[in-house]
Amino acid sequence: MSLSLILTHPGGAHKDELLACSLLAAVHRVPIVRREPTAEDLADASIAVVDVGGEHAPACHNFDHHQFPADHEPICSLSLVLQHLGLYDDARAFCDWLEPAEWFDTRGPNTTAKWLGVSRESMAKLTSPIDVTILRRFAKAKRLEPGEPLWEILSYIGSDLLEYLRELRSRLDYISLHAKIWNLGDHEVLFLPRTDPLPDEPSSSIERYIESLGKDTTVAALIYPDRRGSGYGLSRHNDSPLYDFTRIEKEPDVHFAHARGFVAKTSAVGVERVKELLGLARV
């Protein structure tokens, strides 16, 4: 259902409702109003009520979390909007900032700092003037219309987050369909073969895919299509000491090997030759 309005609370602004409103603005491109909701607003499914209203009712586009009990898992209005859009699981898995944002909004800075294992002062040192200005300007606004500078900035934020999550999911699905994990005894290697067509950035999101498999500590090297050539790139994963690709720099089909040994490029297309080069690079 299309929205006619996004409504959130007045007063101080936080990243939680700002990002939730940004996502909804990017999807629906409607005004954002900052005031207390009425009963009529909560009953109108064409009005999204965000971070206020005491109700979580996605069918009515009401996304508040403040009515949840104190011992409820950390979840905020941004979380609820992401769930509504079907993006929450990927966001929690691949947006490293989301879980701390949930904790900060629901538990406060002191508890969040303790949970992260850092001092409260360390968290304050990470605050950016970008955060301060956008939140301050958002807090001062009563109504934001499409076309106005701040509304457009919020829409860009929402659009970029949506694009990141959707493109990442598409890339992860591609890698899952084509990648193979080679077990080499004491470690593993991820091999992504060349396909036709080839993605614009074949190696993009491989690290996230490995994380999703729980193999971040067992995979030592990556082999993936070279987007600038007809062969493959070979690189260390997590800077594994098991491989030094300067060891293959003199091979006739290797046209690049970084002086620090963490990556090389080959024109070889045969899997057996690629495996041979990998073996030669083993320390």
mmCIF file of N, CA, C and O in Angstrom, residues 181-233:
data_model
loop_
_atom_site.group_PDB
_atom_site.id
_atom_site.type_symbol
_atom_site.label_atom_id
_atom_site.label_comp_id
_atom_site.label_asym_id
_atom_site.label_seq_id
_atom_site.Cartn_x
_atom_site.Cartn_y
_atom_site.Cartn_z
ATOM 1 N N ILE A 181 34.301 -24.418 -2.595
ATOM 2 C CA ILE A 181 35.294 -24.369 -1.524
ATOM 3 C C ILE A 181 36.210 -25.577 -1.681
ATOM 4 O O ILE A 181 35.756 -26.720 -1.629
ATOM 5 N N TRP A 182 37.487 -25.308 -1.922
ATOM 6 C CA TRP A 182 38.472 -26.377 -2.031
ATOM 7 C C TRP A 182 39.056 -26.653 -0.647
ATOM 8 O O TRP A 182 39.575 -25.749 0.008
ATOM 9 N N ASN A 183 39.003 -27.891 -0.216
ATOM 10 C CA ASN A 183 39.594 -28.285 1.063
ATOM 11 C C ASN A 183 41.011 -28.787 0.799
ATOM 12 O O ASN A 183 41.208 -29.814 0.134
ATOM 13 N N LEU A 184 41.995 -28.035 1.315
ATOM 14 C CA LEU A 184 43.394 -28.382 1.077
ATOM 15 C C LEU A 184 44.080 -28.903 2.333
ATOM 16 O O LEU A 184 45.272 -28.714 2.542
ATOM 17 N N GLY A 185 43.315 -29.570 3.172
ATOM 18 C CA GLY A 185 43.877 -30.182 4.366
ATOM 19 C C GLY A 185 43.859 -29.257 5.560
ATOM 20 O O GLY A 185 42.918 -29.279 6.356
ATOM 21 N N ASP A 186 44.887 -28.424 5.687
ATOM 22 C CA ASP A 186 44.970 -27.544 6.852
ATOM 23 C C ASP A 186 44.260 -26.211 6.643
ATOM 24 O O ASP A 186 44.220 -25.373 7.536
ATOM 25 N N HIS A 187 43.698 -25.994 5.443
ATOM 26 C CA HIS A 187 42.969 -24.761 5.171
ATOM 27 C C HIS A 187 42.071 -24.972 3.959
ATOM 28 O O HIS A 187 42.062 -26.042 3.327
ATOM 29 N N GLU A 188 41.303 -23.942 3.649
ATOM 30 C CA GLU A 188 40.407 -23.994 2.506
ATOM 31 C C GLU A 188 40.656 -22.799 1.583
ATOM 32 O O GLU A 188 41.199 -21.782 2.004
ATOM 33 N N VAL A 189 40.223 -22.952 0.340
ATOM 34 C CA VAL A 189 40.341 -21.891 -0.667
ATOM 35 C C VAL A 189 38.994 -21.749 -1.344
ATOM 36 O O VAL A 189 38.363 -22.748 -1.716
ATOM 37 N N LEU A 190 38.528 -20.508 -1.504
ATOM 38 C CA LEU A 190 37.298 -20.274 -2.252
ATOM 39 C C LEU A 190 37.645 -20.000 -3.710
ATOM 40 O O LEU A 190 38.464 -19.123 -4.015
ATOM 41 N N PHE A 191 37.004 -20.726 -4.601
ATOM 42 C CA PHE A 191 37.188 -20.556 -6.043
ATOM 43 C C PHE A 191 35.871 -20.131 -6.669
ATOM 44 O O PHE A 191 34.858 -20.825 -6.541
ATOM 45 N N LEU A 192 35.895 -18.981 -7.342
ATOM 46 C CA LEU A 192 34.722 -18.479 -8.058
ATOM 47 C C LEU A 192 35.039 -18.506 -9.543
ATOM 48 O O LEU A 192 35.857 -17.726 -10.023
ATOM 49 N N PRO A 193 34.414 -19.411 -10.311
ATOM 50 C CA PRO A 193 34.742 -19.528 -11.737
ATOM 51 C C PRO A 193 34.207 -18.365 -12.563
ATOM 52 O O PRO A 193 33.335 -17.624 -12.127
ATOM 53 N N ARG A 194 34.738 -18.227 -13.744
ATOM 54 C CA ARG A 194 34.238 -17.226 -14.676
ATOM 55 C C ARG A 194 32.890 -17.688 -15.221
ATOM 56 O O ARG A 194 32.677 -18.872 -15.475
ATOM 57 N N THR A 195 31.970 -16.746 -15.387
ATOM 58 C CA THR A 195 30.658 -17.045 -15.951
ATOM 59 C C THR A 195 30.378 -16.064 -17.076
ATOM 60 O O THR A 195 31.042 -15.041 -17.214
ATOM 61 N N ASP A 196 29.398 -16.378 -17.867
ATOM 62 C CA ASP A 196 28.966 -15.493 -18.943
ATOM 63 C C ASP A 196 27.451 -15.294 -18.831
ATOM 64 O O ASP A 196 26.687 -16.237 -19.018
ATOM 65 N N PRO A 197 27.009 -14.081 -18.474
ATOM 66 C CA PRO A 197 27.817 -12.869 -18.282
ATOM 67 C C PRO A 197 28.534 -12.867 -16.946
ATOM 68 O O PRO A 197 28.177 -13.607 -16.034
ATOM 69 N N LEU A 198 29.530 -11.972 -16.851
ATOM 70 C CA LEU A 198 30.305 -11.813 -15.632
ATOM 71 C C LEU A 198 29.832 -10.556 -14.909
ATOM 72 O O LEU A 198 29.617 -9.520 -15.544
ATOM 73 N N PRO A 199 29.644 -10.600 -13.585
ATOM 74 C CA PRO A 199 29.251 -9.390 -12.853
ATOM 75 C C PRO A 199 30.293 -8.283 -13.009
ATOM 76 O O PRO A 199 31.466 -8.551 -13.286
ATOM 77 N N ASP A 200 29.881 -7.031 -12.810
ATOM 78 C CA ASP A 200 30.793 -5.901 -12.929
ATOM 79 C C ASP A 200 31.967 -6.020 -11.955
ATOM 80 O O ASP A 200 33.095 -5.696 -12.299
ATOM 81 N N GLU A 201 31.698 -6.454 -10.739
ATOM 82 C CA GLU A 201 32.737 -6.620 -9.720
ATOM 83 C C GLU A 201 32.673 -8.055 -9.201
ATOM 84 O O GLU A 201 32.066 -8.327 -8.167
ATOM 85 N N PRO A 202 33.296 -8.999 -9.915
ATOM 86 C CA PRO A 202 33.147 -10.415 -9.541
ATOM 87 C C PRO A 202 33.569 -10.746 -8.121
ATOM 88 O O PRO A 202 32.978 -11.622 -7.487
ATOM 89 N N SER A 203 34.590 -10.042 -7.600
ATOM 90 C CA SER A 203 35.086 -10.391 -6.266
ATOM 91 C C SER A 203 34.328 -9.692 -5.145
ATOM 92 O O SER A 203 34.540 -10.014 -3.969
ATOM 93 N N SER A 204 33.441 -8.766 -5.504
ATOM 94 C CA SER A 204 32.710 -8.026 -4.478
ATOM 95 C C SER A 204 31.838 -8.953 -3.649
ATOM 96 O O SER A 204 31.152 -9.821 -4.185
ATOM 97 N N SER A 205 31.874 -8.802 -2.350
ATOM 98 C CA SER A 205 31.042 -9.527 -1.378
ATOM 99 C C SER A 205 31.510 -10.950 -1.098
ATOM 100 O O SER A 205 30.849 -11.678 -0.350
ATOM 101 N N ILE A 206 32.648 -11.369 -1.660
ATOM 102 C CA ILE A 206 33.142 -12.712 -1.354
ATOM 103 C C ILE A 206 33.418 -12.862 0.143
ATOM 104 O O ILE A 206 33.085 -13.881 0.756
ATOM 105 N N GLU A 207 34.025 -11.814 0.742
ATOM 106 C CA GLU A 207 34.323 -11.892 2.175
ATOM 107 C C GLU A 207 33.048 -12.053 2.994
ATOM 108 O O GLU A 207 33.018 -12.823 3.965
ATOM 109 N N ARG A 208 31.987 -11.314 2.615
ATOM 110 C CA ARG A 208 30.713 -11.436 3.329
ATOM 111 C C ARG A 208 30.132 -12.838 3.156
ATOM 112 O O ARG A 208 29.534 -13.398 4.072
ATOM 113 N N TYR A 209 30.304 -13.410 1.972
ATOM 114 C CA TYR A 209 29.810 -14.771 1.731
ATOM 115 C C TYR A 209 30.534 -15.767 2.633
ATOM 116 O O TYR A 209 29.912 -16.643 3.241
ATOM 117 N N ILE A 210 31.847 -15.606 2.752
ATOM 118 C CA ILE A 210 32.628 -16.499 3.600
ATOM 119 C C ILE A 210 32.178 -16.368 5.059
ATOM 120 O O ILE A 210 32.041 -17.371 5.772
ATOM 121 N N GLU A 211 31.935 -15.136 5.497
ATOM 122 C CA GLU A 211 31.420 -14.921 6.850
ATOM 123 C C GLU A 211 30.095 -15.648 7.053
ATOM 124 O O GLU A 211 29.863 -16.253 8.099
ATOM 125 N N SER A 212 29.229 -15.569 6.047
ATOM 126 C CA SER A 212 27.914 -16.188 6.178
ATOM 127 C C SER A 212 28.012 -17.705 6.291
ATOM 128 O O SER A 212 27.114 -18.344 6.842
ATOM 129 N N LEU A 213 29.091 -18.280 5.775
ATOM 130 C CA LEU A 213 29.314 -19.724 5.881
ATOM 131 C C LEU A 213 29.971 -20.114 7.197
ATOM 132 O O LEU A 213 30.088 -21.307 7.503
ATOM 133 N N GLY A 214 30.437 -19.111 7.941
ATOM 134 C CA GLY A 214 31.175 -19.410 9.168
ATOM 135 C C GLY A 214 32.572 -19.920 8.903
ATOM 136 O O GLY A 214 33.148 -20.643 9.732
ATOM 137 N N LYS A 215 33.154 -19.556 7.742
ATOM 138 C CA LYS A 215 34.467 -20.059 7.365
ATOM 139 C C LYS A 215 35.525 -18.951 7.342
ATOM 140 O O LYS A 215 36.541 -19.055 6.656
ATOM 141 N N ASP A 216 35.273 -17.891 8.086
ATOM 142 C CA ASP A 216 36.164 -16.741 8.050
ATOM 143 C C ASP A 216 37.576 -17.083 8.512
ATOM 144 O O ASP A 216 38.540 -16.442 8.091
ATOM 145 N N THR A 217 37.710 -18.083 9.374
ATOM 146 C CA THR A 217 39.037 -18.446 9.892
ATOM 147 C C THR A 217 39.651 -19.644 9.180
ATOM 148 O O THR A 217 40.828 -19.952 9.402
ATOM 149 N N THR A 218 38.888 -20.329 8.339
ATOM 150 C CA THR A 218 39.421 -21.520 7.675
ATOM 151 C C THR A 218 39.813 -21.271 6.230
ATOM 152 O O THR A 218 40.663 -21.975 5.697
ATOM 153 N N VAL A 219 39.196 -20.273 5.581
ATOM 154 C CA VAL A 219 39.551 -19.953 4.195
ATOM 155 C C VAL A 219 40.772 -19.043 4.198
ATOM 156 O O VAL A 219 40.773 -17.983 4.824
ATOM 157 N N ALA A 220 41.827 -19.477 3.506
ATOM 158 C CA ALA A 220 43.095 -18.737 3.511
ATOM 159 C C ALA A 220 43.340 -17.971 2.220
ATOM 160 O O ALA A 220 44.147 -17.038 2.198
ATOM 161 N N ALA A 221 42.670 -18.348 1.132
ATOM 162 C CA ALA A 221 42.925 -17.686 -0.147
ATOM 163 C C ALA A 221 41.660 -17.668 -0.998
ATOM 164 O O ALA A 221 40.753 -18.495 -0.821
ATOM 165 N N LEU A 222 41.637 -16.712 -1.924
ATOM 166 C CA LEU A 222 40.509 -16.540 -2.823
ATOM 167 C C LEU A 222 41.003 -16.561 -4.264
ATOM 168 O O LEU A 222 42.063 -16.007 -4.582
ATOM 169 N N ILE A 223 40.220 -17.196 -5.123
ATOM 170 C CA ILE A 223 40.485 -17.168 -6.564
ATOM 171 C C ILE A 223 39.197 -16.740 -7.237
ATOM 172 O O ILE A 223 38.142 -17.340 -7.020
ATOM 173 N N TYR A 224 39.258 -15.704 -8.038
ATOM 174 C CA TYR A 224 38.049 -15.102 -8.588
ATOM 175 C C TYR A 224 38.346 -14.501 -9.970
ATOM 176 O O TYR A 224 39.506 -14.208 -10.292
ATOM 177 N N PRO A 225 37.335 -14.328 -10.804
ATOM 178 C CA PRO A 225 37.562 -13.759 -12.139
ATOM 179 C C PRO A 225 38.185 -12.367 -12.072
ATOM 180 O O PRO A 225 37.777 -11.533 -11.259
ATOM 181 N N ASP A 226 39.167 -12.138 -12.918
ATOM 182 C CA ASP A 226 39.796 -10.824 -13.022
ATOM 183 C C ASP A 226 38.912 -9.952 -13.908
ATOM 184 O O ASP A 226 38.754 -10.224 -15.096
ATOM 185 N N ARG A 227 38.340 -8.900 -13.345
ATOM 186 C CA ARG A 227 37.421 -8.069 -14.117
ATOM 187 C C ARG A 227 38.143 -7.272 -15.207
ATOM 188 O O ARG A 227 37.512 -6.760 -16.118
ATOM 189 N N ARG A 228 39.470 -7.151 -15.106
ATOM 190 C CA ARG A 228 40.223 -6.395 -16.104
ATOM 191 C C ARG A 228 40.903 -7.283 -17.136
ATOM 192 O O ARG A 228 41.577 -6.783 -18.040
ATOM 193 N N GLY A 229 40.762 -8.574 -16.991
ATOM 194 C CA GLY A 229 41.424 -9.484 -17.916
ATOM 195 C C GLY A 229 40.606 -10.741 -18.128
ATOM 196 O O GLY A 229 39.473 -10.861 -17.664
ATOM 197 N N SER A 230 41.203 -11.690 -18.812
ATOM 198 C CA SER A 230 40.496 -12.921 -19.165
ATOM 199 C C SER A 230 40.752 -14.055 -18.187
ATOM 200 O O SER A 230 40.199 -15.142 -18.333
ATOM 201 N N GLY A 231 41.615 -13.810 -17.201
ATOM 202 C CA GLY A 231 41.979 -14.869 -16.271
ATOM 203 C C GLY A 231 41.408 -14.669 -14.882
ATOM 204 O O GLY A 231 40.228 -14.344 -14.712
ATOM 205 N N TYR A 232 42.293 -14.828 -13.874
ATOM 206 C CA TYR A 232 41.846 -14.825 -12.490
ATOM 207 C C TYR A 232 42.729 -13.953 -11.606
ATOM 208 O O TYR A 232 43.906 -13.713 -11.907
ATOM 209 N N GLY A 233 42.129 -13.498 -10.526
ATOM 210 C CA GLY A 233 42.877 -12.895 -9.444
ATOM 211 C C GLY A 233 43.048 -13.916 -8.339
ATOM 212 O O GLY A 233 42.176 -14.754 -8.101
#
